[in-house]
PDB file of C-alpha atoms in Angstrom:
ATOM      1  CA  UNK G 781       0.000   0.000   0.000  1.00 50.00           C
ATOM      2  CA  UNK G 782       1.221   3.487  -0.783  1.00 56.00           C
ATOM      3  CA  UNK G 783       2.569   5.663   2.008  1.00 72.00           C
ATOM      4  CA  UNK G 784       0.747   8.562   0.359  1.00 88.00           C
ATOM      5  CA  UNK G 785      -2.274   9.172   2.542  1.00 88.00           C
ATOM      6  CA  UNK G 786      -5.081  11.678   2.563  1.00 91.00           C
ATOM      7  CA  UNK G 787      -6.961  12.676   5.680  1.00 92.00           C
ATOM      8  CA  UNK G 788     -10.730  12.357   5.465  1.00 92.00           C
ATOM      9  CA  UNK G 789     -13.456  13.068   7.948  1.00 93.00           C
ATOM     10  CA  UNK G 790     -17.000  11.737   7.892  1.00 91.00           C
ATOM     11  CA  UNK G 791     -19.942  11.074  10.143  1.00 94.00           C
ATOM     12  CA  UNK G 792     -21.233   7.566  10.726  1.00 94.00           C
ATOM     13  CA  UNK G 793     -23.890   6.048  12.968  1.00 96.00           C
ATOM     14  CA  UNK G 794     -22.694   5.421  16.537  1.00 96.00           C
ATOM     15  CA  UNK G 795     -23.583   1.740  16.281  1.00 97.00           C
ATOM     16  CA  UNK G 796     -21.395   1.278  13.208  1.00 95.00           C
ATOM     17  CA  UNK G 797     -18.416   2.940  14.867  1.00 96.00           C
ATOM     18  CA  UNK G 798     -18.987   0.952  18.072  1.00 96.00           C
ATOM     19  CA  UNK G 799     -18.896  -2.269  16.035  1.00 96.00           C
ATOM     20  CA  UNK G 800     -15.760  -1.083  14.248  1.00 96.00           C
ATOM     21  CA  UNK G 801     -14.055  -0.298  17.554  1.00 97.00           C
ATOM     22  CA  UNK G 802     -15.029  -3.687  18.990  1.00 97.00           C
ATOM     23  CA  UNK G 803     -13.630  -5.510  15.957  1.00 96.00           C
ATOM     24  CA  UNK G 804     -10.462  -3.429  16.094  1.00 96.00           C
ATOM     25  CA  UNK G 805      -9.998  -4.425  19.737  1.00 97.00           C
ATOM     26  CA  UNK G 806     -10.508  -8.112  18.969  1.00 97.00           C
ATOM     27  CA  UNK G 807      -8.031  -7.974  16.072  1.00 95.00           C
ATOM     28  CA  UNK G 808      -5.539  -5.763  17.895  1.00 97.00           C
ATOM     29  CA  UNK G 809      -5.757  -3.109  15.185  1.00 96.00           C
ATOM     30  CA  UNK G 810      -6.884   0.479  15.167  1.00 94.00           C
ATOM     31  CA  UNK G 811     -10.172   1.822  13.831  1.00 95.00           C
ATOM     32  CA  UNK G 812      -8.535   3.340  10.765  1.00 95.00           C
ATOM     33  CA  UNK G 813      -7.143  -0.007   9.598  1.00 95.00           C
ATOM     34  CA  UNK G 814     -10.567  -1.621   9.944  1.00 96.00           C
ATOM     35  CA  UNK G 815     -12.283   1.192   8.032  1.00 96.00           C
ATOM     36  CA  UNK G 816      -9.647   1.292   5.274  1.00 95.00           C
ATOM     37  CA  UNK G 817      -9.869  -2.487   4.823  1.00 95.00           C
ATOM     38  CA  UNK G 818     -13.675  -2.353   4.689  1.00 96.00           C
ATOM     39  CA  UNK G 819     -13.617   0.495   2.174  1.00 94.00           C
ATOM     40  CA  UNK G 820     -11.014  -1.225  -0.002  1.00 93.00           C
ATOM     41  CA  UNK G 821     -13.011  -4.469  -0.048  1.00 94.00           C
ATOM     42  CA  UNK G 822     -16.261  -2.625  -0.801  1.00 92.00           C
ATOM     43  CA  UNK G 823     -14.709  -0.754  -3.714  1.00 88.00           C
ATOM     44  CA  UNK G 824     -13.133  -3.943  -5.052  1.00 86.00           C
ATOM     45  CA  UNK G 825     -16.489  -5.729  -5.016  1.00 88.00           C
ATOM     46  CA  UNK G 826     -18.437  -2.742  -6.330  1.00 84.00           C
ATOM     47  CA  UNK G 827     -16.237  -2.258  -9.377  1.00 78.00           C
ATOM     48  CA  UNK G 828     -16.702  -5.909 -10.333  1.00 82.00           C
ATOM     49  CA  UNK G 829     -20.477  -5.531 -10.336  1.00 87.00           C
ATOM     50  CA  UNK G 830     -21.659  -5.494 -13.957  1.00 89.00           C
ATOM     51  CA  UNK G 831     -24.500  -3.036 -13.350  1.00 91.00           C
ATOM     52  CA  UNK G 832     -22.177  -0.589 -11.597  1.00 90.00           C
ATOM     53  CA  UNK G 833     -19.532  -0.984 -14.294  1.00 90.00           C
ATOM     54  CA  UNK G 834     -22.185  -0.053 -16.849  1.00 92.00           C
ATOM     55  CA  UNK G 835     -23.074   3.044 -14.813  1.00 93.00           C
ATOM     56  CA  UNK G 836     -19.410   3.997 -14.601  1.00 93.00           C
ATOM     57  CA  UNK G 837     -19.017   3.517 -18.362  1.00 93.00           C
ATOM     58  CA  UNK G 838     -22.120   5.611 -19.039  1.00 93.00           C
ATOM     59  CA  UNK G 839     -20.754   8.387 -16.833  1.00 95.00           C
ATOM     60  CA  UNK G 840     -17.522   8.307 -18.836  1.00 94.00           C
ATOM     61  CA  UNK G 841     -19.350   8.285 -22.190  1.00 93.00           C
ATOM     62  CA  UNK G 842     -21.421  11.264 -21.026  1.00 93.00           C
ATOM     63  CA  UNK G 843     -18.234  13.108 -19.925  1.00 93.00           C
ATOM     64  CA  UNK G 844     -19.365  13.120 -16.284  1.00 96.00           C
ATOM     65  CA  UNK G 845     -16.054  11.566 -15.186  1.00 95.00           C
ATOM     66  CA  UNK G 846     -12.574  11.846 -16.651  1.00 95.00           C
ATOM     67  CA  UNK G 847     -10.473   9.033 -18.072  1.00 95.00           C
ATOM     68  CA  UNK G 848      -8.260   9.275 -14.997  1.00 96.00           C
ATOM     69  CA  UNK G 849     -11.285   8.735 -12.735  1.00 95.00           C
ATOM     70  CA  UNK G 850     -12.462   5.887 -14.942  1.00 95.00           C
ATOM     71  CA  UNK G 851      -9.043   4.244 -14.724  1.00 94.00           C
ATOM     72  CA  UNK G 852      -9.060   4.593 -10.939  1.00 92.00           C
ATOM     73  CA  UNK G 853     -12.460   2.903 -10.724  1.00 90.00           C
ATOM     74  CA  UNK G 854     -12.156   0.036 -13.205  1.00 90.00           C
ATOM     75  CA  UNK G 855      -8.420  -0.425 -13.764  1.00 90.00           C
ATOM     76  CA  UNK G 856      -6.156   0.451 -16.651  1.00 94.00           C
ATOM     77  CA  UNK G 857      -7.119  -2.379 -19.016  1.00 94.00           C
ATOM     78  CA  UNK G 858     -10.896  -1.957 -18.699  1.00 92.00           C
ATOM     79  CA  UNK G 859     -10.524   1.832 -18.922  1.00 94.00           C
ATOM     80  CA  UNK G 860      -8.514   1.498 -22.142  1.00 95.00           C
ATOM     81  CA  UNK G 861     -11.213  -0.767 -23.599  1.00 94.00           C
ATOM     82  CA  UNK G 862     -13.940   1.714 -22.664  1.00 94.00           C
ATOM     83  CA  UNK G 863     -11.950   4.605 -24.160  1.00 93.00           C
ATOM     84  CA  UNK G 864     -11.633   2.763 -27.477  1.00 93.00           C
ATOM     85  CA  UNK G 865     -15.352   1.996 -27.439  1.00 90.00           C
ATOM     86  CA  UNK G 866     -16.152   5.648 -26.687  1.00 90.00           C
ATOM     87  CA  UNK G 867     -13.975   6.757 -29.601  1.00 87.00           C
ATOM     88  CA  UNK G 868     -15.727   4.264 -31.877  1.00 85.00           C
ATOM     89  CA  UNK G 869     -19.137   5.432 -30.703  1.00 81.00           C
ATOM     90  CA  UNK G 870     -18.158   9.069 -31.248  1.00 77.00           C
ATOM     91  CA  UNK G 871     -16.852   8.271 -34.743  1.00 72.00           C
ATOM     92  CA  UNK G 872     -20.024   6.318 -35.590  1.00 67.00           C
ATOM     93  CA  UNK G 873     -22.155   9.233 -34.387  1.00 67.00           C
ATOM     94  CA  UNK G 874     -20.206  11.687 -36.536  1.00 64.00           C
ATOM     95  CA  UNK G 875     -20.561   9.372 -39.562  1.00 66.00           C
ATOM     96  CA  UNK G 876     -24.291   8.959 -38.893  1.00 68.00           C
ATOM     97  CA  UNK G 877     -24.836  12.714 -38.648  1.00 61.00           C
ATOM     98  CA  UNK G 878     -22.782  13.299 -41.792  1.00 64.00           C
ATOM     99  CA  UNK G 879     -24.900  10.771 -43.709  1.00 66.00           C
ATOM    100  CA  UNK G 880     -28.176  12.381 -42.614  1.00 61.00           C
TER     101      UNK G 880
END
């Protein structure tokens, strides 16, 4: 894991934090490690969900997210594939409009 870290602050339900603290105590870790692990696992699972991947792709095609953001979410290989598809779609649209 990178030593580059960014401080974040958020509010969460007391019960969730209490459970996190209890698990941290059992595992001999601190709350931050538990939360970072949970977030990492959630993001890993979420980006392998086909429906979510389609939403991410649609956001990229609609220029709602950048290629860099896309790459961060789905990985370099999938992002490259989606960029090629976007370029093909854009080219097809231009050809279709030109033919009209």
